[in-house]
PDB file of C-alpha atoms in Angstrom:
ATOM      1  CA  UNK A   1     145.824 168.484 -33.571  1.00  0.00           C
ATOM      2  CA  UNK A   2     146.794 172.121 -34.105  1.00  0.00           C
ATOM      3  CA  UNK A   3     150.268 172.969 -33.788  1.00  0.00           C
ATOM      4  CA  UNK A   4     151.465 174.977 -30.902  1.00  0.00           C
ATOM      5  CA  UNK A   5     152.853 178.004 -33.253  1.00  0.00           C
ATOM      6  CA  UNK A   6     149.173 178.130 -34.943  1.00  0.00           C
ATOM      7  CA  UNK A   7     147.561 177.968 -31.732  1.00  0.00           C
ATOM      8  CA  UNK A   8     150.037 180.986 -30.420  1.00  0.00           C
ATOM      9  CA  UNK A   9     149.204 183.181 -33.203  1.00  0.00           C
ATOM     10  CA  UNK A  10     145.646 182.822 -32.890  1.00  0.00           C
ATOM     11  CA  UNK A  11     145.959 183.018 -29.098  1.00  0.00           C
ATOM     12  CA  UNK A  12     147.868 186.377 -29.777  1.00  0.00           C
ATOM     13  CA  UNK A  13     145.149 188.038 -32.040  1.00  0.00           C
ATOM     14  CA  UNK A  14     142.228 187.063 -28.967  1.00  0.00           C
ATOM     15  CA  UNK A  15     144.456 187.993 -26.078  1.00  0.00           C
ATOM     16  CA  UNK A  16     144.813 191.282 -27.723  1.00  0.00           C
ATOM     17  CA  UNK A  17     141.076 191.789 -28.254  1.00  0.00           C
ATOM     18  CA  UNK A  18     140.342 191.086 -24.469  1.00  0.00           C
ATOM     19  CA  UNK A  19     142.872 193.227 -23.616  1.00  0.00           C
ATOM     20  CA  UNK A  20     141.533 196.213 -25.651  1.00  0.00           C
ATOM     21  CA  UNK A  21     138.260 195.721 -24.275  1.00  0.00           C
ATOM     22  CA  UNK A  22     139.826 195.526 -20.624  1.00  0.00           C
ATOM     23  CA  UNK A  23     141.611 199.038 -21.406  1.00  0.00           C
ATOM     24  CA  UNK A  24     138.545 200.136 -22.686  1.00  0.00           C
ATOM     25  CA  UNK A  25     136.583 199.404 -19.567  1.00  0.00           C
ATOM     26  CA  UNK A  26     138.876 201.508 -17.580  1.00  0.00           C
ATOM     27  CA  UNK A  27     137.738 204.218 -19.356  1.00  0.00           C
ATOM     28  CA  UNK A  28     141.149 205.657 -21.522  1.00  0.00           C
ATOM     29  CA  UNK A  29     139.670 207.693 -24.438  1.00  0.00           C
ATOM     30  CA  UNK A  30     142.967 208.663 -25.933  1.00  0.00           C
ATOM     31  CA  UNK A  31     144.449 205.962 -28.454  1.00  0.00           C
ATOM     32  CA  UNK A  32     148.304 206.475 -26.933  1.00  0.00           C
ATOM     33  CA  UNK A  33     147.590 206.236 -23.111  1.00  0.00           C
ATOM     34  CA  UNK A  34     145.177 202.948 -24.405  1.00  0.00           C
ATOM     35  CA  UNK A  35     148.257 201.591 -26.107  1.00  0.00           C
ATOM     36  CA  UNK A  36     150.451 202.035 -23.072  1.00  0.00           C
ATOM     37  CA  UNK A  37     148.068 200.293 -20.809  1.00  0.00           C
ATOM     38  CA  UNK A  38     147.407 197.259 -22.999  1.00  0.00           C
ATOM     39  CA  UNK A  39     151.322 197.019 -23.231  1.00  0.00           C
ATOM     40  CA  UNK A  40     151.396 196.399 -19.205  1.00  0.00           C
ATOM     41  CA  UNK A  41     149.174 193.078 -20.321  1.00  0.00           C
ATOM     42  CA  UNK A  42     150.482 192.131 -23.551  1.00  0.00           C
ATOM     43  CA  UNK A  43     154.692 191.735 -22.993  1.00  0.00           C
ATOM     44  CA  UNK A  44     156.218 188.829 -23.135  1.00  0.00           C
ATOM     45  CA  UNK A  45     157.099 189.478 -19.766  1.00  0.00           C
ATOM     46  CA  UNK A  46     153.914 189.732 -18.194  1.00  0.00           C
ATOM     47  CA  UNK A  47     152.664 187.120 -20.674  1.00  0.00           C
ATOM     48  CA  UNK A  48     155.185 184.303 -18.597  1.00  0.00           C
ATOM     49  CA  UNK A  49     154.515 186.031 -15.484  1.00  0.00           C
ATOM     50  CA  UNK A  50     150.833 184.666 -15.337  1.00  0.00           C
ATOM     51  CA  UNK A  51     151.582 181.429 -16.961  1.00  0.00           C
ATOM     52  CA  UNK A  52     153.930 180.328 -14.548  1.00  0.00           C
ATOM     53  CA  UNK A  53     151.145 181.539 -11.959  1.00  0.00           C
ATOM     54  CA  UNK A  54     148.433 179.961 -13.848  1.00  0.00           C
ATOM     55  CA  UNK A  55     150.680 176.568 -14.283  1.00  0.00           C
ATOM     56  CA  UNK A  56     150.745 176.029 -10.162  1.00  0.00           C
ATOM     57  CA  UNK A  57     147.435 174.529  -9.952  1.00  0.00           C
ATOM     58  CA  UNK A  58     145.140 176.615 -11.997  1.00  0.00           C
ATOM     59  CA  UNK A  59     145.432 174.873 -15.146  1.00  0.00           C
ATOM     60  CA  UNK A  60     143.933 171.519 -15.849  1.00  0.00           C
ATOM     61  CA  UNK A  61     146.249 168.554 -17.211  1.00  0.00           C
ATOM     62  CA  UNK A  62     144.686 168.952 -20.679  1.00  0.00           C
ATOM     63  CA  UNK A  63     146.057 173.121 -20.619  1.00  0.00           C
ATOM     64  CA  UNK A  64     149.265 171.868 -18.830  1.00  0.00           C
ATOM     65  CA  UNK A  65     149.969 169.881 -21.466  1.00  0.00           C
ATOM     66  CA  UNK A  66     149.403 171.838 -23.705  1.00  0.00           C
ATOM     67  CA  UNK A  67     151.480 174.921 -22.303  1.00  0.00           C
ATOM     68  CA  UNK A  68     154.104 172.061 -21.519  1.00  0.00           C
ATOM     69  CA  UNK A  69     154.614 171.281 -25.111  1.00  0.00           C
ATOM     70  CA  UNK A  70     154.080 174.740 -26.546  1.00  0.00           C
ATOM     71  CA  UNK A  71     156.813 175.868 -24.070  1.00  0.00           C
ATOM     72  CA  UNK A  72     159.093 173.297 -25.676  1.00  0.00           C
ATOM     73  CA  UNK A  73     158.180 173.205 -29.076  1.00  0.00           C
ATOM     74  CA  UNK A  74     161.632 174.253 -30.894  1.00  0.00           C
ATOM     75  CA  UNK A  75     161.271 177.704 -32.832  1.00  0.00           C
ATOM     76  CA  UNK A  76     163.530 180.176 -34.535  1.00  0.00           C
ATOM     77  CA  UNK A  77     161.523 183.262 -33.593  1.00  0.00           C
ATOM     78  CA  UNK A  78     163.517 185.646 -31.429  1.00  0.00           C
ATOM     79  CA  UNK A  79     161.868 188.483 -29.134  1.00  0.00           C
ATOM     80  CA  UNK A  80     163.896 191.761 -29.063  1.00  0.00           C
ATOM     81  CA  UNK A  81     162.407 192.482 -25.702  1.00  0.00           C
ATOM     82  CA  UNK A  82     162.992 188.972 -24.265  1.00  0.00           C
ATOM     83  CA  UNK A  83     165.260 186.376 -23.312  1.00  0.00           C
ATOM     84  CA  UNK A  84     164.059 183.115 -24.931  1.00  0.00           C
ATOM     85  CA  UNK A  85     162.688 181.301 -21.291  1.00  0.00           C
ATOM     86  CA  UNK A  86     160.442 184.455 -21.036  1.00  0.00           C
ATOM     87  CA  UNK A  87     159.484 184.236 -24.984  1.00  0.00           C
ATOM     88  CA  UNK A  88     158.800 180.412 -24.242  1.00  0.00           C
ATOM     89  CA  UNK A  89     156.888 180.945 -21.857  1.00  0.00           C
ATOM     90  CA  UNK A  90     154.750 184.036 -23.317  1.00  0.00           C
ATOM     91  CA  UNK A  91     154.247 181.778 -26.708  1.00  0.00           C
ATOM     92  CA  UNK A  92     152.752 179.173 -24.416  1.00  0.00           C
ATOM     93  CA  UNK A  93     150.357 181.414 -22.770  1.00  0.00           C
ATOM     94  CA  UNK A  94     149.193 182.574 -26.279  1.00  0.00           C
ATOM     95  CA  UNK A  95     149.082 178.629 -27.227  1.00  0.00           C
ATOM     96  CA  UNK A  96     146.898 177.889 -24.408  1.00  0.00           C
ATOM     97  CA  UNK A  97     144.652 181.268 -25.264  1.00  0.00           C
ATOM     98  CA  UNK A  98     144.352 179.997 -28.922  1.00  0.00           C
ATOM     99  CA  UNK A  99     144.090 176.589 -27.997  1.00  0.00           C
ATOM    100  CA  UNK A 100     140.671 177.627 -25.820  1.00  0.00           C
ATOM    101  CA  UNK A 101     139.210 180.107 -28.281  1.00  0.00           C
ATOM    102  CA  UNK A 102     139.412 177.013 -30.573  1.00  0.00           C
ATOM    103  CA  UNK A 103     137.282 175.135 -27.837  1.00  0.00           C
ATOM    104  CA  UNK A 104     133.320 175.449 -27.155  1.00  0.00           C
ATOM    105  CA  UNK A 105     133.987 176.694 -23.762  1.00  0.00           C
ATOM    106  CA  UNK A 106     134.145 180.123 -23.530  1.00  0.00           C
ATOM    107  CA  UNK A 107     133.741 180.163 -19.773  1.00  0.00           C
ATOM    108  CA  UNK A 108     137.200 178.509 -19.330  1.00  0.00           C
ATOM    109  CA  UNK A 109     138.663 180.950 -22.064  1.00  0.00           C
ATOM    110  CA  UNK A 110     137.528 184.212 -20.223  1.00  0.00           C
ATOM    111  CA  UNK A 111     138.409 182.091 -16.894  1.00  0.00           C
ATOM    112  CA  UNK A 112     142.134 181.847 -17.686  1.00  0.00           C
ATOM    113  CA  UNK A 113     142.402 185.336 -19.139  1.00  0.00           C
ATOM    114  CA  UNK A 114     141.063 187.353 -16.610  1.00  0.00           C
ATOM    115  CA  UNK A 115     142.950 185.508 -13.684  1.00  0.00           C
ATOM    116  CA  UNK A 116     146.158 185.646 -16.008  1.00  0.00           C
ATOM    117  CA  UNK A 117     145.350 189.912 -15.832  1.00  0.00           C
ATOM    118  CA  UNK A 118     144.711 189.592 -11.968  1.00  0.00           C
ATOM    119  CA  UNK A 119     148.229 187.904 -12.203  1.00  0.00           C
ATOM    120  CA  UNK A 120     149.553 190.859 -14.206  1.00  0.00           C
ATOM    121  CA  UNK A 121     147.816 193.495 -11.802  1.00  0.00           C
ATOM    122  CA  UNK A 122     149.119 191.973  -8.970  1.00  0.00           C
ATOM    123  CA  UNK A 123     145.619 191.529  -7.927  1.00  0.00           C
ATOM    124  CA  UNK A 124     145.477 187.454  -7.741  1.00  0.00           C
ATOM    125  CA  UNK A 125     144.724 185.214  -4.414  1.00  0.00           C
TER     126      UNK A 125
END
């Protein structure tokens, strides 16, 4: 078993690379707008937002677990951006990212991420 900070620094690095595409789908060609939109998707603050979301009946007890214990694992990292609930909470969502990139199904990967940026958008059911 991977622990939760691994698992949230991997999660980080894949987020980011769906995001990018995402941004790039929208059809941004210049590198400082791009980096302003992936921003909206990437804050800690959004990051939370679409946990929590994700965490009332989305996820399945294996991911709720896992965001449980991620969410709780003691750290000494500090966001400048963040209180430490809302970095909790956005180092769980990366946990649960890295934790299903590790996995063989990519399905339930690109599942959680693009509900968690309907969550962001404001766009979810």
């Amino acid at each position: 078993m991977i622990n939760t900070t691994a698992l949230a620094f991997l999660g980080d690095a894949v987020y980011e690379v769906y995001i990018r595409k995402h941004v790039l789908e929208k059809g941004q060609q210049k590198a400082d707008r791009m980096h302003r939109l992936a921003v909206k998707y990437v804050r800690a603050e959004s990051q939370a937002k679409a946990v929590r979301r994700l965490m009332e009946g989305f996820l399945t007890e294996e991911e709720m677990a896992l965001v449980k214990r991620a969410r709780n694992h003691k750290t000494s990292a500090r966001s400048r951006s963040a209180d430490v609930l809302t970095y909790k909470m956005a180092t769980a969502f990366e946990a649960l990212v890295g934790f299903l990139s590790l996995g063989e199904d990519r399905e339930r990967l690109e599942q959680v991420v693009f509900q968690a940026v309907k969550i962001i958008e404001g766009e979810e059911q």
